[in-house]
């Protein structure tokens, strides 16, 4: 009941604030109208998406419980897998957006072993005008796991750290207001990219992972910031989730 009450109070307060605000986003009950065509689209997408999220959430609980029953080694292996999974998030984001019908350009420098990644992006409809391939090795990670399930991650940046200011300027020159630049802290010159993107009127979405150095970035230029609780706490100096959200 506590969750239901909290959600109800939160909804009521949100509506109250939106009714009293003078901004562009406000609630006027007299002006509310139902657009049935839009409602049908929302329901047709929302219900399957909600079911998928619910099934995934419950499945993760059972999977984690099952893994834990095998002891520390399996728990450590699962943790290592989740870290490796994070390394492919950025290209997957490009593929997902392209699959949703958005025009997507994936910019960056891949290593000599990045041919498969390049082919996969191309097959998925991602534009590769600003994707360069270098003879040097690409970025990769070595994950060490001890007998207690704790891990140590060794990161070799490779071509991920080969971005130059000239390359950044070349890429951003093709875009302007109305466009979005999606960044993850896997490459160098992220602060410079943020500053130049903001100058050109691009909206910036930033995933602050891995975290080192992020606290010095010009985060005030970011429109959408993606952090976990640890990253949010390090940036804000707070420890409680709600305090972190308020500070950010």
mmCIF file of C-alpha atoms in Angstrom:
data_model
loop_
_atom_site.group_PDB
_atom_site.id
_atom_site.type_symbol
_atom_site.label_atom_id
_atom_site.label_comp_id
_atom_site.label_asym_id
_atom_site.label_seq_id
_atom_site.Cartn_x
_atom_site.Cartn_y
_atom_site.Cartn_z
ATOM 1 C CA UNK A 1 0.000 0.000 0.000
ATOM 2 C CA UNK A 2 2.886 2.376 0.658
ATOM 3 C CA UNK A 3 3.911 2.297 -3.006
ATOM 4 C CA UNK A 4 0.327 2.900 -4.180
ATOM 5 C CA UNK A 5 -0.118 5.808 -1.779
ATOM 6 C CA UNK A 6 3.235 7.323 -2.733
ATOM 7 C CA UNK A 7 2.461 7.069 -6.455
ATOM 8 C CA UNK A 8 -1.000 8.610 -5.950
ATOM 9 C CA UNK A 9 0.370 11.513 -3.926
ATOM 10 C CA UNK A 10 3.123 12.037 -6.508
ATOM 11 C CA UNK A 11 0.598 12.096 -9.361
ATOM 12 C CA UNK A 12 -1.675 14.516 -7.509
ATOM 13 C CA UNK A 13 1.197 16.897 -6.727
ATOM 14 C CA UNK A 14 2.449 16.737 -10.315
ATOM 15 C CA UNK A 15 -0.983 17.645 -11.693
ATOM 16 C CA UNK A 16 -1.321 20.439 -9.132
ATOM 17 C CA UNK A 17 2.031 21.938 -10.161
ATOM 18 C CA UNK A 18 1.220 21.636 -13.890
ATOM 19 C CA UNK A 19 -2.129 23.387 -13.336
ATOM 20 C CA UNK A 20 -0.477 26.352 -11.634
ATOM 21 C CA UNK A 21 2.598 26.780 -13.825
ATOM 22 C CA UNK A 22 2.802 29.520 -16.451
ATOM 23 C CA UNK A 23 5.234 27.579 -18.657
ATOM 24 C CA UNK A 24 4.630 25.949 -22.022
ATOM 25 C CA UNK A 25 3.873 22.590 -20.384
ATOM 26 C CA UNK A 26 0.741 22.858 -18.256
ATOM 27 C CA UNK A 27 -2.576 21.128 -17.625
ATOM 28 C CA UNK A 28 -5.873 22.806 -18.543
ATOM 29 C CA UNK A 29 -8.746 20.385 -17.973
ATOM 30 C CA UNK A 30 -11.128 22.423 -20.120
ATOM 31 C CA UNK A 31 -8.786 22.048 -23.088
ATOM 32 C CA UNK A 32 -8.307 18.280 -22.743
ATOM 33 C CA UNK A 33 -9.425 16.331 -25.802
ATOM 34 C CA UNK A 34 -9.044 12.685 -26.733
ATOM 35 C CA UNK A 35 -7.248 12.033 -30.029
ATOM 36 C CA UNK A 36 -8.395 8.489 -30.709
ATOM 37 C CA UNK A 37 -5.925 7.786 -33.519
ATOM 38 C CA UNK A 38 -3.001 8.690 -31.260
ATOM 39 C CA UNK A 39 -4.500 6.682 -28.384
ATOM 40 C CA UNK A 40 -4.701 3.588 -30.576
ATOM 41 C CA UNK A 41 -1.042 3.979 -31.531
ATOM 42 C CA UNK A 42 -0.014 4.416 -27.885
ATOM 43 C CA UNK A 43 -1.980 1.342 -26.795
ATOM 44 C CA UNK A 44 -0.716 -0.802 -29.677
ATOM 45 C CA UNK A 45 2.889 -0.032 -28.737
ATOM 46 C CA UNK A 46 2.552 0.547 -24.993
ATOM 47 C CA UNK A 47 0.832 -2.686 -23.952
ATOM 48 C CA UNK A 48 3.359 -5.045 -25.627
ATOM 49 C CA UNK A 49 6.231 -2.887 -24.360
ATOM 50 C CA UNK A 50 4.866 -2.923 -20.796
ATOM 51 C CA UNK A 51 4.406 -6.705 -20.903
ATOM 52 C CA UNK A 52 7.934 -7.148 -22.226
ATOM 53 C CA UNK A 53 9.410 -4.974 -19.467
ATOM 54 C CA UNK A 54 7.423 -6.815 -16.777
ATOM 55 C CA UNK A 55 8.443 -10.247 -18.060
ATOM 56 C CA UNK A 56 12.088 -9.160 -18.335
ATOM 57 C CA UNK A 57 12.104 -7.742 -14.811
ATOM 58 C CA UNK A 58 10.634 -10.912 -13.287
ATOM 59 C CA UNK A 59 12.940 -13.093 -15.380
ATOM 60 C CA UNK A 60 16.016 -11.216 -14.156
ATOM 61 C CA UNK A 61 15.022 -11.921 -10.544
ATOM 62 C CA UNK A 62 14.802 -15.669 -11.200
ATOM 63 C CA UNK A 63 17.990 -15.706 -13.292
ATOM 64 C CA UNK A 64 19.986 -13.875 -10.609
ATOM 65 C CA UNK A 65 18.664 -16.159 -7.864
ATOM 66 C CA UNK A 66 19.565 -19.225 -9.927
ATOM 67 C CA UNK A 67 23.073 -17.896 -10.641
ATOM 68 C CA UNK A 68 23.669 -17.063 -6.973
ATOM 69 C CA UNK A 69 22.951 -20.675 -6.039
ATOM 70 C CA UNK A 70 26.121 -21.773 -7.900
ATOM 71 C CA UNK A 71 28.437 -19.742 -5.690
ATOM 72 C CA UNK A 72 30.929 -16.905 -5.993
ATOM 73 C CA UNK A 73 32.613 -18.053 -9.238
ATOM 74 C CA UNK A 74 29.364 -18.018 -11.185
ATOM 75 C CA UNK A 75 28.343 -14.713 -9.640
ATOM 76 C CA UNK A 76 31.693 -13.258 -10.703
ATOM 77 C CA UNK A 77 31.298 -14.626 -14.231
ATOM 78 C CA UNK A 78 27.848 -13.108 -14.519
ATOM 79 C CA UNK A 79 29.202 -9.756 -13.328
ATOM 80 C CA UNK A 80 31.994 -9.996 -15.901
ATOM 81 C CA UNK A 81 29.434 -10.684 -18.625
ATOM 82 C CA UNK A 82 27.435 -7.586 -17.707
ATOM 83 C CA UNK A 83 30.603 -5.491 -18.009
ATOM 84 C CA UNK A 84 31.350 -6.919 -21.470
ATOM 85 C CA UNK A 85 27.742 -6.264 -22.438
ATOM 86 C CA UNK A 86 28.247 -2.581 -21.669
ATOM 87 C CA UNK A 87 31.019 -2.394 -24.279
ATOM 88 C CA UNK A 88 28.566 -3.063 -27.109
ATOM 89 C CA UNK A 89 25.859 -0.679 -25.906
ATOM 90 C CA UNK A 90 26.862 2.227 -28.134
ATOM 91 C CA UNK A 91 26.758 0.410 -31.511
ATOM 92 C CA UNK A 92 23.570 -1.328 -30.404
ATOM 93 C CA UNK A 93 22.045 2.081 -29.660
ATOM 94 C CA UNK A 94 22.829 3.175 -33.212
ATOM 95 C CA UNK A 95 21.322 -0.018 -34.638
ATOM 96 C CA UNK A 96 18.198 0.314 -32.492
ATOM 97 C CA UNK A 97 17.584 3.910 -33.533
ATOM 98 C CA UNK A 98 18.113 3.058 -37.186
ATOM 99 C CA UNK A 99 15.707 0.147 -36.819
ATOM 100 C CA UNK A 100 13.123 2.544 -35.391
ATOM 101 C CA UNK A 101 13.262 4.546 -38.608
ATOM 102 C CA UNK A 102 15.520 7.359 -37.443
ATOM 103 C CA UNK A 103 18.380 8.547 -39.689
ATOM 104 C CA UNK A 104 21.505 7.615 -37.710
ATOM 105 C CA UNK A 105 25.170 8.368 -38.354
ATOM 106 C CA UNK A 106 27.677 6.391 -36.289
ATOM 107 C CA UNK A 107 30.886 8.405 -35.952
ATOM 108 C CA UNK A 108 34.171 7.151 -34.557
ATOM 109 C CA UNK A 109 37.310 5.141 -35.229
ATOM 110 C CA UNK A 110 37.352 1.349 -35.150
ATOM 111 C CA UNK A 111 40.393 -0.908 -35.080
ATOM 112 C CA UNK A 112 41.734 -3.459 -37.523
ATOM 113 C CA UNK A 113 39.386 -6.106 -36.085
ATOM 114 C CA UNK A 114 36.275 -3.915 -36.417
ATOM 115 C CA UNK A 115 35.125 -5.181 -39.801
ATOM 116 C CA UNK A 116 32.244 -7.220 -38.390
ATOM 117 C CA UNK A 117 30.971 -4.233 -36.425
ATOM 118 C CA UNK A 118 31.102 -2.072 -39.537
ATOM 119 C CA UNK A 119 29.211 -4.649 -41.596
ATOM 120 C CA UNK A 120 26.563 -5.058 -38.891
ATOM 121 C CA UNK A 121 25.983 -1.310 -38.670
ATOM 122 C CA UNK A 122 25.684 -1.029 -42.456
ATOM 123 C CA UNK A 123 23.264 -3.949 -42.680
ATOM 124 C CA UNK A 124 21.132 -2.297 -39.993
ATOM 125 C CA UNK A 125 20.745 0.926 -41.952
ATOM 126 C CA UNK A 126 23.222 3.068 -40.009
ATOM 127 C CA UNK A 127 25.087 5.688 -42.064
ATOM 128 C CA UNK A 128 28.866 5.197 -41.931
ATOM 129 C CA UNK A 129 30.066 8.426 -43.573
ATOM 130 C CA UNK A 130 31.964 9.339 -40.391
ATOM 131 C CA UNK A 131 33.185 5.909 -39.343
ATOM 132 C CA UNK A 132 36.927 5.466 -39.867
ATOM 133 C CA UNK A 133 38.924 2.238 -39.676
ATOM 134 C CA UNK A 134 42.516 2.303 -38.460
ATOM 135 C CA UNK A 135 45.331 -0.263 -38.573
ATOM 136 C CA UNK A 136 45.771 0.009 -34.785
ATOM 137 C CA UNK A 137 43.891 -2.304 -32.402
ATOM 138 C CA UNK A 138 40.476 -1.205 -31.255
ATOM 139 C CA UNK A 139 39.556 -0.646 -27.637
ATOM 140 C CA UNK A 140 39.154 -3.794 -25.573
ATOM 141 C CA UNK A 141 38.892 -4.949 -21.990
ATOM 142 C CA UNK A 142 40.386 -7.685 -19.817
ATOM 143 C CA UNK A 143 38.211 -8.662 -16.845
ATOM 144 C CA UNK A 144 39.780 -10.501 -13.899
ATOM 145 C CA UNK A 145 37.524 -12.251 -11.388
ATOM 146 C CA UNK A 146 38.709 -13.598 -8.018
ATOM 147 C CA UNK A 147 37.294 -16.540 -6.058
ATOM 148 C CA UNK A 148 34.949 -14.234 -4.125
ATOM 149 C CA UNK A 149 33.279 -12.928 -7.265
ATOM 150 C CA UNK A 150 34.988 -9.533 -7.178
ATOM 151 C CA UNK A 151 36.328 -8.227 -10.474
ATOM 152 C CA UNK A 152 39.091 -5.964 -11.715
ATOM 153 C CA UNK A 153 38.731 -4.436 -15.176
ATOM 154 C CA UNK A 154 41.765 -3.539 -17.310
ATOM 155 C CA UNK A 155 40.835 -1.222 -20.158
ATOM 156 C CA UNK A 156 42.932 -0.667 -23.286
ATOM 157 C CA UNK A 157 41.422 2.359 -25.091
ATOM 158 C CA UNK A 158 42.990 1.662 -28.507
ATOM 159 C CA UNK A 159 41.318 3.531 -31.366
ATOM 160 C CA UNK A 160 38.606 4.733 -28.967
ATOM 161 C CA UNK A 161 41.168 7.275 -27.782
ATOM 162 C CA UNK A 162 42.294 8.283 -31.283
ATOM 163 C CA UNK A 163 39.609 10.941 -31.853
ATOM 164 C CA UNK A 164 41.079 14.311 -32.912
ATOM 165 C CA UNK A 165 39.587 17.794 -32.742
ATOM 166 C CA UNK A 166 39.760 18.016 -36.509
ATOM 167 C CA UNK A 167 37.702 14.832 -36.809
ATOM 168 C CA UNK A 168 35.161 16.150 -34.301
ATOM 169 C CA UNK A 169 34.822 19.411 -36.231
ATOM 170 C CA UNK A 170 34.408 17.503 -39.512
ATOM 171 C CA UNK A 171 31.614 15.343 -38.113
ATOM 172 C CA UNK A 172 29.691 18.102 -36.350
ATOM 173 C CA UNK A 173 29.868 20.391 -39.386
ATOM 174 C CA UNK A 174 27.288 18.136 -41.057
ATOM 175 C CA UNK A 175 24.694 18.634 -38.313
ATOM 176 C CA UNK A 176 22.844 21.479 -36.625
ATOM 177 C CA UNK A 177 19.734 22.503 -34.664
ATOM 178 C CA UNK A 178 17.170 19.717 -34.420
ATOM 179 C CA UNK A 179 19.820 16.991 -34.445
ATOM 180 C CA UNK A 180 20.914 14.916 -31.441
ATOM 181 C CA UNK A 181 24.413 13.711 -30.586
ATOM 182 C CA UNK A 182 24.499 10.563 -28.439
ATOM 183 C CA UNK A 183 27.712 10.094 -26.461
ATOM 184 C CA UNK A 184 29.134 7.502 -24.126
ATOM 185 C CA UNK A 185 32.312 8.042 -22.128
ATOM 186 C CA UNK A 186 34.202 5.370 -24.088
ATOM 187 C CA UNK A 187 36.177 7.834 -26.241
ATOM 188 C CA UNK A 188 38.480 10.805 -25.722
ATOM 189 C CA UNK A 189 37.605 14.495 -26.221
ATOM 190 C CA UNK A 190 34.069 14.108 -24.873
ATOM 191 C CA UNK A 191 34.099 17.600 -23.253
ATOM 192 C CA UNK A 192 35.243 19.148 -26.552
ATOM 193 C CA UNK A 193 32.496 17.291 -28.432
ATOM 194 C CA UNK A 194 29.918 18.594 -25.958
ATOM 195 C CA UNK A 195 31.082 22.179 -26.303
ATOM 196 C CA UNK A 196 31.197 22.143 -30.105
ATOM 197 C CA UNK A 197 27.873 20.314 -30.386
ATOM 198 C CA UNK A 198 26.224 22.881 -28.120
ATOM 199 C CA UNK A 199 27.672 25.712 -30.214
ATOM 200 C CA UNK A 200 25.994 24.240 -33.285
ATOM 201 C CA UNK A 201 22.647 23.849 -31.509
ATOM 202 C CA UNK A 202 22.642 20.065 -31.210
ATOM 203 C CA UNK A 203 20.852 18.411 -28.289
ATOM 204 C CA UNK A 204 23.254 16.227 -26.275
ATOM 205 C CA UNK A 205 22.439 12.838 -24.747
ATOM 206 C CA UNK A 206 25.247 11.460 -22.586
ATOM 207 C CA UNK A 207 25.749 8.073 -20.927
ATOM 208 C CA UNK A 208 28.296 8.711 -18.164
ATOM 209 C CA UNK A 209 29.873 5.262 -18.295
ATOM 210 C CA UNK A 210 32.648 4.466 -17.653
ATOM 211 C CA UNK A 211 32.738 7.221 -15.062
ATOM 212 C CA UNK A 212 36.361 8.475 -14.640
ATOM 213 C CA UNK A 213 36.660 12.195 -15.457
ATOM 214 C CA UNK A 214 32.949 12.810 -15.920
ATOM 215 C CA UNK A 215 32.713 15.140 -12.914
ATOM 216 C CA UNK A 216 34.880 17.674 -14.796
ATOM 217 C CA UNK A 217 32.767 17.633 -17.975
ATOM 218 C CA UNK A 218 30.467 20.552 -18.966
ATOM 219 C CA UNK A 219 27.372 18.616 -17.950
ATOM 220 C CA UNK A 220 25.254 21.761 -17.952
ATOM 221 C CA UNK A 221 25.262 21.440 -21.763
ATOM 222 C CA UNK A 222 23.703 17.961 -21.612
ATOM 223 C CA UNK A 223 19.964 17.648 -22.179
ATOM 224 C CA UNK A 224 19.663 13.931 -21.345
ATOM 225 C CA UNK A 225 22.057 12.432 -18.780
ATOM 226 C CA UNK A 226 22.101 8.668 -18.177
ATOM 227 C CA UNK A 227 23.712 7.543 -14.898
ATOM 228 C CA UNK A 228 23.412 4.724 -12.418
ATOM 229 C CA UNK A 229 23.202 5.389 -8.679
ATOM 230 C CA UNK A 230 26.977 5.315 -8.131
ATOM 231 C CA UNK A 231 27.692 7.679 -11.032
ATOM 232 C CA UNK A 232 24.886 10.018 -10.024
ATOM 233 C CA UNK A 233 26.174 10.099 -6.448
ATOM 234 C CA UNK A 234 29.721 10.895 -7.551
ATOM 235 C CA UNK A 235 28.523 13.778 -9.736
ATOM 236 C CA UNK A 236 26.055 15.245 -7.249
ATOM 237 C CA UNK A 237 27.828 14.513 -3.967
ATOM 238 C CA UNK A 238 24.607 12.949 -2.641
ATOM 239 C CA UNK A 239 23.890 9.394 -1.534
ATOM 240 C CA UNK A 240 20.102 9.023 -1.532
ATOM 241 C CA UNK A 241 18.490 8.429 -4.974
ATOM 242 C CA UNK A 242 15.948 11.220 -4.602
ATOM 243 C CA UNK A 243 18.617 13.655 -3.416
ATOM 244 C CA UNK A 244 20.750 12.677 -6.433
ATOM 245 C CA UNK A 245 17.860 13.409 -8.807
ATOM 246 C CA UNK A 246 17.182 16.770 -7.199
ATOM 247 C CA UNK A 247 20.859 17.754 -7.383
ATOM 248 C CA UNK A 248 21.193 16.721 -11.020
#
